[in-house]
Structure formats: C-alpha cells, structure tokens
Amino acid sequence: MNIILMGPPGAGKGTQAELIIADFPVPHISTGDMFREAVTNGTELGEEAKKYMDEGRLVPDEVTVGIIKERLAQDDCKKGFLLDGFPRTLVQAKALDEVMAELSKEIEVAINIAVPDEILIERLSSRVSCENCKAVYNLKLNAPEKEGICNKCGGKLVQRSDDQEETVRNRLNVYKEETNPLISYYHKKGNLKEIDGYQDTKNVYSDIKRVLGNL
Ligand code: AP5
Ligand code: MG
C-alpha cells in the first residue's frame, strides 16, 4: 500500500500517521521528521534544512527529492509506505511519479486532510512533542498526564522551533502557494481522497481507515 498524506501545517498528518501504521504495517516517512533528525544530529543536511525550516520556507526540491529517493529504495519500503509531508511542490510530485515508475509501483491514494486556518494556528501554538519518542500532544486538546513529561516514555516535552506564530503564518502561506496545487494534481489522476480533519482525532482516523480499507 503506497499512501500519501497531505494537508496544511497542523492538519494532523503526524497524528494520523501514527494511527495508520498501527493498523497497516508500512513505514511512516515524514520529510519534516527526517530534517529535524538531521538538525539534531548536526549533519550537513541538517544545517542546510534548518535555514529554511526556521523561516517556514520549503527546503529546496533537489535536496528533498534526493533524501526521499534514497529512503524509498530501502528494503522496508518494498511492502509499501506512508508519505507524510512529501510531495509538497509540483516538482516533487513529478519526481515521485518518476521514482514510482522506475520501481514499477503506483501511488494508490493521496489523502488530503482539510482543516480551517484559524484552527491550524490554534493547534500549532499549543503543540508539544517528546524529544525522545516524538509523540505529539496538544496542551489544550490532548494534554499529557504530567506537565512537560511524555505519557509514553517519560521523555521531555518541547515546542517545535517553527511553531512560533509568525513562522506558522509563513508556513501556511507557503502551503497555499506551493502545496495546495497538488490537490488538483492528484484529483486529476483520480486518486485523491478528501478527509474532514476538523473533527475529533478518532473520527478523522475512522474516515481514513474506511478509505484505506477499500483499496
Ligand atoms: P513538517 O514537519 O512536515 O510540518 P508541517 O507540514 O508544517 O506539518 P506539522 O508537522 O506541523 O503538522 P501535522 O499535520 O503533522 O500535525 P500534527 O499531527 O503534529 O515540515 C516542517 C518543515 O520541514 C517545513 O516547513 C519545511 O521547511 C520542511 N519540509 C518538510 N517536508 C518538506 C518537503 N517535502 N519539501 C520541502 N521542505 C519540507 O498535529 C498538530 C497539533 O494538532 C498537535 O498538537 C496535535 O495533537 C493536534 N491535533 C491533531 N489532530 C487533531 C484533531 N483532529 N483535533 C484536535 N487536535 C488535533
Ligand atoms: Mg507533522
């Protein structure tokens, strides 16, 4: 099963990806997580990506396409994969089509999670995530049991540096200009599924599960 999870910043892609991989055994591939890991490890890729991420801009296509090509060639992707946050530009979508053709595979579904802007800003300003296991919480909607501590592993909860309000606004603008056109790209291909992301997490997931169960 080869799945793309799309949606604006804060739509719930990471939250839903965790639920999906518990039911469907495919690797969760998030370009944002890959870049953040590179930043934490202080690699050359991390240094390059950080400049863009801190401003809410997209990392250049050639860098992003390069890391995705390498990742999709790994053995665990043979059984399928769940892409979260890639593709994000038309150039990336076309590059993905080429990679899929080379691997004789197809994208089966592109799921777009839609949420109104004002809700996205509210969600991101109250998001915290675990430094250790990356579990995501929301201080207003899904707070951890102990303040600042991850329920799952006891790790420290931190705010993402790109969740400052001004950066969030930039990310939303970039999304509208560069990523929104992908909705019609996948619609024309016939594999777009729209999901209402402005409902309880469990209800969003049951809508997604229905789509995946029908593939
Ligand atoms: P990335 O990490 O992909 O960030 P994003 O797309 O901006 O999305 P987020 O991770 O912020 O949100 P999400 O949809 O995963 O929501 P979440 O589940 O956490 O990218 C970061 C940066 O990396 C980019 O800006 C760019 O610089 C670079 N980058 C990444 N990919 C790239 C690419 N392909 N090309 C170029 N550059 C790239 O949920 C958010 C909050 O809401 C949480 O607190 C959660 O608990 C809460 N929540 C979730 N669902 C619900 C619900 N149903 N109801 C209530 N609250 C909810
Ligand atoms: Mg995410």
mmCIF file of C-alpha atoms and ligand atoms in Angstrom:
data_model
loop_
_atom_site.group_PDB
_atom_site.id
_atom_site.type_symbol
_atom_site.label_atom_id
_atom_site.label_comp_id
_atom_site.label_asym_id
_atom_site.label_seq_id
_atom_site.Cartn_x
_atom_site.Cartn_y
_atom_site.Cartn_z
ATOM 1 C CA MET A 1 0.000 0.000 0.000
ATOM 2 C CA ASN A 2 1.616 3.269 -1.158
ATOM 3 C CA ILE A 3 -0.057 6.215 0.538
ATOM 4 C CA ILE A 4 0.453 9.990 0.524
ATOM 5 C CA LEU A 5 -0.818 12.020 3.479
ATOM 6 C CA MET A 6 -1.315 15.683 2.576
ATOM 7 C CA GLY A 7 -2.665 18.684 4.409
ATOM 8 C CA PRO A 8 -1.595 22.061 5.757
ATOM 9 C CA PRO A 9 0.690 22.510 8.788
ATOM 10 C CA GLY A 10 -1.182 21.289 11.870
ATOM 11 C CA ALA A 11 -3.801 19.330 9.897
ATOM 12 C CA GLY A 12 -2.910 16.206 11.878
ATOM 13 C CA LYS A 13 -0.716 14.325 9.371
ATOM 14 C CA GLY A 14 1.713 13.090 12.034
ATOM 15 C CA THR A 15 -1.094 12.239 14.468
ATOM 16 C CA GLN A 16 -2.985 10.234 11.833
ATOM 17 C CA ALA A 17 0.200 8.597 10.515
ATOM 18 C CA GLU A 18 0.841 7.064 13.950
ATOM 19 C CA LEU A 19 -2.680 5.582 13.953
ATOM 20 C CA ILE A 20 -2.377 4.314 10.379
ATOM 21 C CA ILE A 21 0.910 2.459 10.944
ATOM 22 C CA ALA A 22 -0.558 0.691 13.976
ATOM 23 C CA ASP A 23 -3.142 -0.930 11.655
ATOM 24 C CA PHE A 24 -1.299 -1.047 8.341
ATOM 25 C CA PRO A 25 2.305 -2.264 8.543
ATOM 26 C CA VAL A 26 4.075 0.284 6.332
ATOM 27 C CA PRO A 27 6.928 2.648 7.266
ATOM 28 C CA HIS A 28 5.958 6.230 8.156
ATOM 29 C CA ILE A 29 8.177 8.519 6.097
ATOM 30 C CA SER A 30 7.986 12.164 7.155
ATOM 31 C CA THR A 31 10.387 14.556 5.435
ATOM 32 C CA GLY A 32 9.877 17.022 8.308
ATOM 33 C CA ASP A 33 10.944 14.343 10.846
ATOM 34 C CA MET A 34 13.936 13.416 8.655
ATOM 35 C CA PHE A 35 15.072 17.043 8.506
ATOM 36 C CA ARG A 36 14.557 17.540 12.268
ATOM 37 C CA GLU A 37 16.616 14.419 12.972
ATOM 38 C CA ALA A 38 19.388 15.763 10.731
ATOM 39 C CA VAL A 39 19.271 19.086 12.619
ATOM 40 C CA THR A 40 19.522 17.250 15.973
ATOM 41 C CA ASN A 41 22.462 15.198 14.688
ATOM 42 C CA GLY A 42 24.198 18.325 13.380
ATOM 43 C CA THR A 43 24.744 16.864 9.888
ATOM 44 C CA GLU A 44 25.386 18.908 6.750
ATOM 45 C CA LEU A 45 21.810 18.178 5.620
ATOM 46 C CA GLY A 46 20.541 19.411 8.981
ATOM 47 C CA GLU A 47 22.486 22.673 8.726
ATOM 48 C CA GLU A 48 21.109 23.291 5.235
ATOM 49 C CA ALA A 49 17.498 22.368 6.147
ATOM 50 C CA LYS A 50 17.462 24.441 9.357
ATOM 51 C CA LYS A 51 17.907 27.711 7.440
ATOM 52 C CA TYR A 52 14.639 27.100 5.608
ATOM 53 C CA MET A 53 12.641 25.439 8.384
ATOM 54 C CA ASP A 54 13.270 28.264 10.857
ATOM 55 C CA GLU A 55 11.737 30.707 8.383
ATOM 56 C CA GLY A 56 8.826 28.444 7.481
ATOM 57 C CA ARG A 57 10.094 28.037 3.915
ATOM 58 C CA LEU A 58 10.452 24.824 1.963
ATOM 59 C CA VAL A 59 13.813 23.080 1.757
ATOM 60 C CA PRO A 60 14.905 23.140 -1.936
ATOM 61 C CA ASP A 61 13.375 20.437 -4.128
ATOM 62 C CA GLU A 62 16.673 18.849 -5.163
ATOM 63 C CA VAL A 63 17.634 18.249 -1.513
ATOM 64 C CA THR A 64 14.220 16.882 -0.553
ATOM 65 C CA VAL A 65 13.821 14.695 -3.633
ATOM 66 C CA GLY A 66 17.327 13.312 -3.027
ATOM 67 C CA ILE A 67 16.586 12.119 0.526
ATOM 68 C CA ILE A 68 13.214 10.645 -0.499
ATOM 69 C CA LYS A 69 14.739 8.701 -3.409
ATOM 70 C CA GLU A 70 17.257 7.147 -1.026
ATOM 71 C CA ARG A 71 14.589 6.369 1.562
ATOM 72 C CA LEU A 72 12.142 4.749 -0.892
ATOM 73 C CA ALA A 73 14.917 2.494 -2.197
ATOM 74 C CA GLN A 74 15.320 0.896 1.244
ATOM 75 C CA ASP A 75 14.082 -2.644 1.824
ATOM 76 C CA ASP A 76 11.297 -1.781 4.274
ATOM 77 C CA CYS A 77 9.512 0.196 1.515
ATOM 78 C CA LYS A 78 9.047 -2.920 -0.623
ATOM 79 C CA LYS A 79 5.773 -3.669 1.185
ATOM 80 C CA GLY A 80 4.579 -0.073 0.736
ATOM 81 C CA PHE A 81 4.967 3.238 2.545
ATOM 82 C CA LEU A 82 3.150 6.175 4.061
ATOM 83 C CA LEU A 83 4.494 9.555 2.946
ATOM 84 C CA ASP A 84 3.801 12.444 5.338
ATOM 85 C CA GLY A 85 4.670 15.936 4.087
ATOM 86 C CA PHE A 86 6.046 14.808 0.727
ATOM 87 C CA PRO A 87 5.428 15.770 -2.038
ATOM 88 C CA ARG A 88 4.904 19.469 -1.323
ATOM 89 C CA THR A 89 5.544 21.031 -4.735
ATOM 90 C CA LEU A 90 4.664 20.056 -8.293
ATOM 91 C CA VAL A 91 8.355 19.397 -8.962
ATOM 92 C CA GLN A 92 8.395 16.930 -6.047
ATOM 93 C CA ALA A 93 5.154 15.262 -7.210
ATOM 94 C CA LYS A 94 6.563 14.728 -10.696
ATOM 95 C CA ALA A 95 9.856 13.435 -9.278
ATOM 96 C CA LEU A 96 7.862 10.983 -7.155
ATOM 97 C CA ASP A 97 5.984 9.784 -10.255
ATOM 98 C CA GLU A 98 9.350 9.075 -11.895
ATOM 99 C CA VAL A 99 10.656 7.178 -8.873
ATOM 100 C CA MET A 100 7.456 5.131 -8.764
ATOM 101 C CA ALA A 101 7.714 4.322 -12.479
ATOM 102 C CA GLU A 102 11.352 3.204 -12.001
ATOM 103 C CA LEU A 103 10.262 0.935 -9.146
ATOM 104 C CA SER A 104 7.191 -0.269 -11.147
ATOM 105 C CA LYS A 105 4.916 0.942 -8.369
ATOM 106 C CA GLU A 106 1.971 3.304 -8.113
ATOM 107 C CA ILE A 107 0.586 5.708 -5.542
ATOM 108 C CA GLU A 108 -2.739 4.164 -4.563
ATOM 109 C CA VAL A 109 -4.194 7.089 -2.678
ATOM 110 C CA ALA A 110 -3.394 10.703 -1.801
ATOM 111 C CA ILE A 111 -5.341 11.597 1.338
ATOM 112 C CA ASN A 112 -5.855 15.308 1.912
ATOM 113 C CA ILE A 113 -6.734 16.315 5.478
ATOM 114 C CA ALA A 114 -8.572 19.654 5.386
ATOM 115 C CA VAL A 115 -8.806 21.996 8.422
ATOM 116 C CA PRO A 116 -9.712 25.732 8.589
ATOM 117 C CA ASP A 117 -6.748 28.149 9.012
ATOM 118 C CA GLU A 118 -7.727 29.599 12.387
ATOM 119 C CA ILE A 119 -7.906 26.093 13.863
ATOM 120 C CA LEU A 120 -4.456 25.249 12.458
ATOM 121 C CA ILE A 121 -2.883 28.257 14.161
ATOM 122 C CA GLU A 122 -4.532 27.351 17.461
ATOM 123 C CA ARG A 123 -3.402 23.727 17.228
ATOM 124 C CA LEU A 124 0.207 24.558 16.389
ATOM 125 C CA SER A 125 0.586 27.195 19.079
ATOM 126 C CA SER A 126 -0.354 24.593 21.708
ATOM 127 C CA ARG A 127 1.500 21.579 20.263
ATOM 128 C CA VAL A 128 4.341 19.957 22.193
ATOM 129 C CA SER A 129 6.198 16.785 21.274
ATOM 130 C CA CYS A 130 8.504 14.344 23.004
ATOM 131 C CA GLU A 131 12.212 14.958 22.489
ATOM 132 C CA ASN A 132 12.806 11.249 22.808
ATOM 133 C CA CYS A 133 9.975 9.220 21.159
ATOM 134 C CA LYS A 134 8.453 12.124 19.130
ATOM 135 C CA ALA A 135 4.901 11.511 20.450
ATOM 136 C CA VAL A 136 2.728 14.565 19.753
ATOM 137 C CA TYR A 137 0.448 16.266 22.318
ATOM 138 C CA ASN A 138 -1.679 19.361 22.470
ATOM 139 C CA LEU A 139 -1.688 21.418 25.660
ATOM 140 C CA LYS A 140 -5.320 22.458 25.104
ATOM 141 C CA LEU A 141 -6.858 19.434 23.409
ATOM 142 C CA ASN A 142 -4.747 16.410 24.310
ATOM 143 C CA ALA A 143 -2.580 17.341 27.273
ATOM 144 C CA PRO A 144 -0.002 14.961 28.783
ATOM 145 C CA GLU A 145 -0.847 13.469 32.210
ATOM 146 C CA LYS A 146 2.200 15.143 33.835
ATOM 147 C CA GLU A 147 3.160 18.613 32.702
ATOM 148 C CA GLY A 148 6.207 18.581 30.411
ATOM 149 C CA ILE A 149 6.574 14.774 30.530
ATOM 150 C CA CYS A 150 5.712 12.242 27.802
ATOM 151 C CA ASN A 151 2.993 9.718 28.830
ATOM 152 C CA LYS A 152 4.593 7.033 26.691
ATOM 153 C CA CYS A 153 8.303 7.160 27.538
ATOM 154 C CA GLY A 154 8.798 9.786 30.271
ATOM 155 C CA GLY A 155 10.814 11.964 27.853
ATOM 156 C CA LYS A 156 10.856 15.769 27.954
ATOM 157 C CA LEU A 157 8.133 17.601 26.002
ATOM 158 C CA VAL A 158 9.295 20.540 23.871
ATOM 159 C CA GLN A 159 7.803 23.036 21.440
ATOM 160 C CA ARG A 160 8.984 22.928 17.813
ATOM 161 C CA SER A 161 11.050 25.987 16.886
ATOM 162 C CA ASP A 162 8.892 26.549 13.769
ATOM 163 C CA ASP A 163 5.670 26.724 15.820
ATOM 164 C CA GLN A 164 6.121 30.431 16.672
ATOM 165 C CA GLU A 165 3.086 32.344 15.383
ATOM 166 C CA GLU A 166 4.955 34.314 12.680
ATOM 167 C CA THR A 167 6.665 31.200 11.323
ATOM 168 C CA VAL A 168 3.340 29.342 11.352
ATOM 169 C CA ARG A 169 1.811 32.122 9.214
ATOM 170 C CA ASN A 170 4.699 31.821 6.746
ATOM 171 C CA ARG A 171 4.249 28.041 6.620
ATOM 172 C CA LEU A 172 0.540 28.491 5.876
ATOM 173 C CA ASN A 173 1.289 30.966 3.065
ATOM 174 C CA VAL A 174 3.880 28.652 1.563
ATOM 175 C CA TYR A 175 1.388 25.802 1.803
ATOM 176 C CA LYS A 176 -1.231 27.796 -0.119
ATOM 177 C CA GLU A 177 1.146 28.838 -2.861
ATOM 178 C CA GLU A 178 3.220 25.727 -3.355
ATOM 179 C CA THR A 179 1.399 22.704 -1.943
ATOM 180 C CA ASN A 180 -2.295 23.439 -2.491
ATOM 181 C CA PRO A 181 -1.955 22.911 -6.290
ATOM 182 C CA LEU A 182 -1.152 19.259 -5.565
ATOM 183 C CA ILE A 183 -4.772 18.700 -4.575
ATOM 184 C CA SER A 184 -5.883 19.186 -8.182
ATOM 185 C CA TYR A 185 -2.812 17.265 -9.426
ATOM 186 C CA TYR A 186 -3.932 14.127 -7.556
ATOM 187 C CA HIS A 187 -7.604 14.821 -8.247
ATOM 188 C CA LYS A 188 -6.876 14.725 -11.986
ATOM 189 C CA LYS A 189 -5.010 11.464 -11.552
ATOM 190 C CA GLY A 190 -8.112 10.051 -9.846
ATOM 191 C CA ASN A 191 -6.518 9.074 -6.546
ATOM 192 C CA LEU A 192 -7.362 11.987 -4.272
ATOM 193 C CA LYS A 193 -9.461 11.394 -1.142
ATOM 194 C CA GLU A 194 -10.582 14.408 0.874
ATOM 195 C CA ILE A 195 -10.957 13.959 4.632
ATOM 196 C CA ASP A 196 -12.538 16.427 7.066
ATOM 197 C CA GLY A 197 -9.745 17.000 9.587
ATOM 198 C CA TYR A 198 -11.795 19.347 11.753
ATOM 199 C CA GLN A 199 -13.317 16.657 13.898
ATOM 200 C CA ASP A 200 -12.166 14.513 16.775
ATOM 201 C CA THR A 201 -8.895 12.639 16.083
ATOM 202 C CA LYS A 202 -10.673 9.267 16.339
ATOM 203 C CA ASN A 203 -13.332 10.305 13.829
ATOM 204 C CA VAL A 204 -10.709 11.594 11.392
ATOM 205 C CA TYR A 205 -8.978 8.245 11.680
ATOM 206 C CA SER A 206 -12.141 6.213 11.138
ATOM 207 C CA ASP A 207 -12.730 8.156 7.886
ATOM 208 C CA ILE A 208 -9.141 7.449 6.806
ATOM 209 C CA LYS A 209 -9.389 3.797 7.799
ATOM 210 C CA ARG A 210 -12.506 3.432 5.664
ATOM 211 C CA VAL A 211 -10.628 4.822 2.654
ATOM 212 C CA LEU A 212 -7.630 2.531 3.205
ATOM 213 C CA GLY A 213 -9.830 -0.484 3.858
ATOM 214 C CA ASN A 214 -11.475 -0.009 0.466
ATOM 215 C CA LEU A 215 -8.230 -0.005 -1.538
HETATM 216 P P1 AP5 B 1 6.598 19.128 8.648
HETATM 217 O O1 AP5 B 1 7.234 18.549 9.826
HETATM 218 O O2 AP5 B 1 6.063 18.231 7.611
HETATM 219 O O3 AP5 B 1 5.479 20.143 9.158
HETATM 220 P P2 AP5 B 1 4.052 20.567 8.559
HETATM 221 O O4 AP5 B 1 3.644 20.032 7.263
HETATM 222 O O5 AP5 B 1 4.075 22.054 8.679
HETATM 223 O O6 AP5 B 1 3.063 19.859 9.465
HETATM 224 P P3 AP5 B 1 3.113 19.646 11.004
HETATM 225 O O7 AP5 B 1 4.048 18.530 11.345
HETATM 226 O O8 AP5 B 1 3.348 20.960 11.696
HETATM 227 O O9 AP5 B 1 1.610 19.264 11.300
HETATM 228 P P4 AP5 B 1 0.862 17.865 11.209
HETATM 229 O O10 AP5 B 1 -0.092 17.934 10.068
HETATM 230 O O11 AP5 B 1 1.816 16.715 11.240
HETATM 231 O O12 AP5 B 1 0.017 17.931 12.537
HETATM 232 P P5 AP5 B 1 0.175 17.141 13.944
HETATM 233 O O13 AP5 B 1 -0.317 15.735 13.795
HETATM 234 O O14 AP5 B 1 1.520 17.344 14.529
HETATM 235 O O15 AP5 B 1 7.602 20.134 7.927
HETATM 236 C C1 AP5 B 1 8.360 21.058 8.675
HETATM 237 C C2 AP5 B 1 9.294 21.834 7.761
HETATM 238 O O16 AP5 B 1 10.214 20.924 7.131
HETATM 239 C C3 AP5 B 1 8.630 22.574 6.589
HETATM 240 O O17 AP5 B 1 8.148 23.844 6.969
HETATM 241 C C4 AP5 B 1 9.781 22.653 5.600
HETATM 242 O O18 AP5 B 1 10.687 23.675 5.957
HETATM 243 C C5 AP5 B 1 10.492 21.302 5.792
HETATM 244 N N1 AP5 B 1 9.923 20.278 4.892
HETATM 245 C C6 AP5 B 1 9.248 19.148 5.258
HETATM 246 N N2 AP5 B 1 8.882 18.437 4.179
HETATM 247 C C7 AP5 B 1 9.309 19.137 3.094
HETATM 248 C C8 AP5 B 1 9.203 18.943 1.693
HETATM 249 N N3 AP5 B 1 8.559 17.876 1.178
HETATM 250 N N4 AP5 B 1 9.762 19.865 0.874
HETATM 251 C C9 AP5 B 1 10.422 20.937 1.367
HETATM 252 N N5 AP5 B 1 10.544 21.203 2.677
HETATM 253 C C10 AP5 B 1 9.992 20.306 3.541
HETATM 254 O O19 AP5 B 1 -0.932 17.924 14.801
HETATM 255 C C11 AP5 B 1 -0.757 19.299 15.135
HETATM 256 C C12 AP5 B 1 -1.354 19.575 16.524
HETATM 257 O O20 AP5 B 1 -2.776 19.404 16.444
HETATM 258 C C13 AP5 B 1 -0.877 18.614 17.637
HETATM 259 O O21 AP5 B 1 -0.798 19.302 18.835
HETATM 260 C C14 AP5 B 1 -1.978 17.536 17.697
HETATM 261 O O22 AP5 B 1 -2.080 16.953 18.967
HETATM 262 C C15 AP5 B 1 -3.214 18.361 17.324
HETATM 263 N N6 AP5 B 1 -4.230 17.590 16.582
HETATM 264 C C16 AP5 B 1 -4.028 16.723 15.564
HETATM 265 N N7 AP5 B 1 -5.195 16.236 15.095
HETATM 266 C C17 AP5 B 1 -6.175 16.854 15.830
HETATM 267 C C18 AP5 B 1 -7.618 16.779 15.829
HETATM 268 N N8 AP5 B 1 -8.291 16.005 14.965
HETATM 269 N N9 AP5 B 1 -8.286 17.541 16.719
HETATM 270 C C19 AP5 B 1 -7.604 18.352 17.603
HETATM 271 N N10 AP5 B 1 -6.265 18.451 17.659
HETATM 272 C C20 AP5 B 1 -5.551 17.712 16.783
HETATM 273 MG MG MG B 2 3.916 16.508 11.204
#
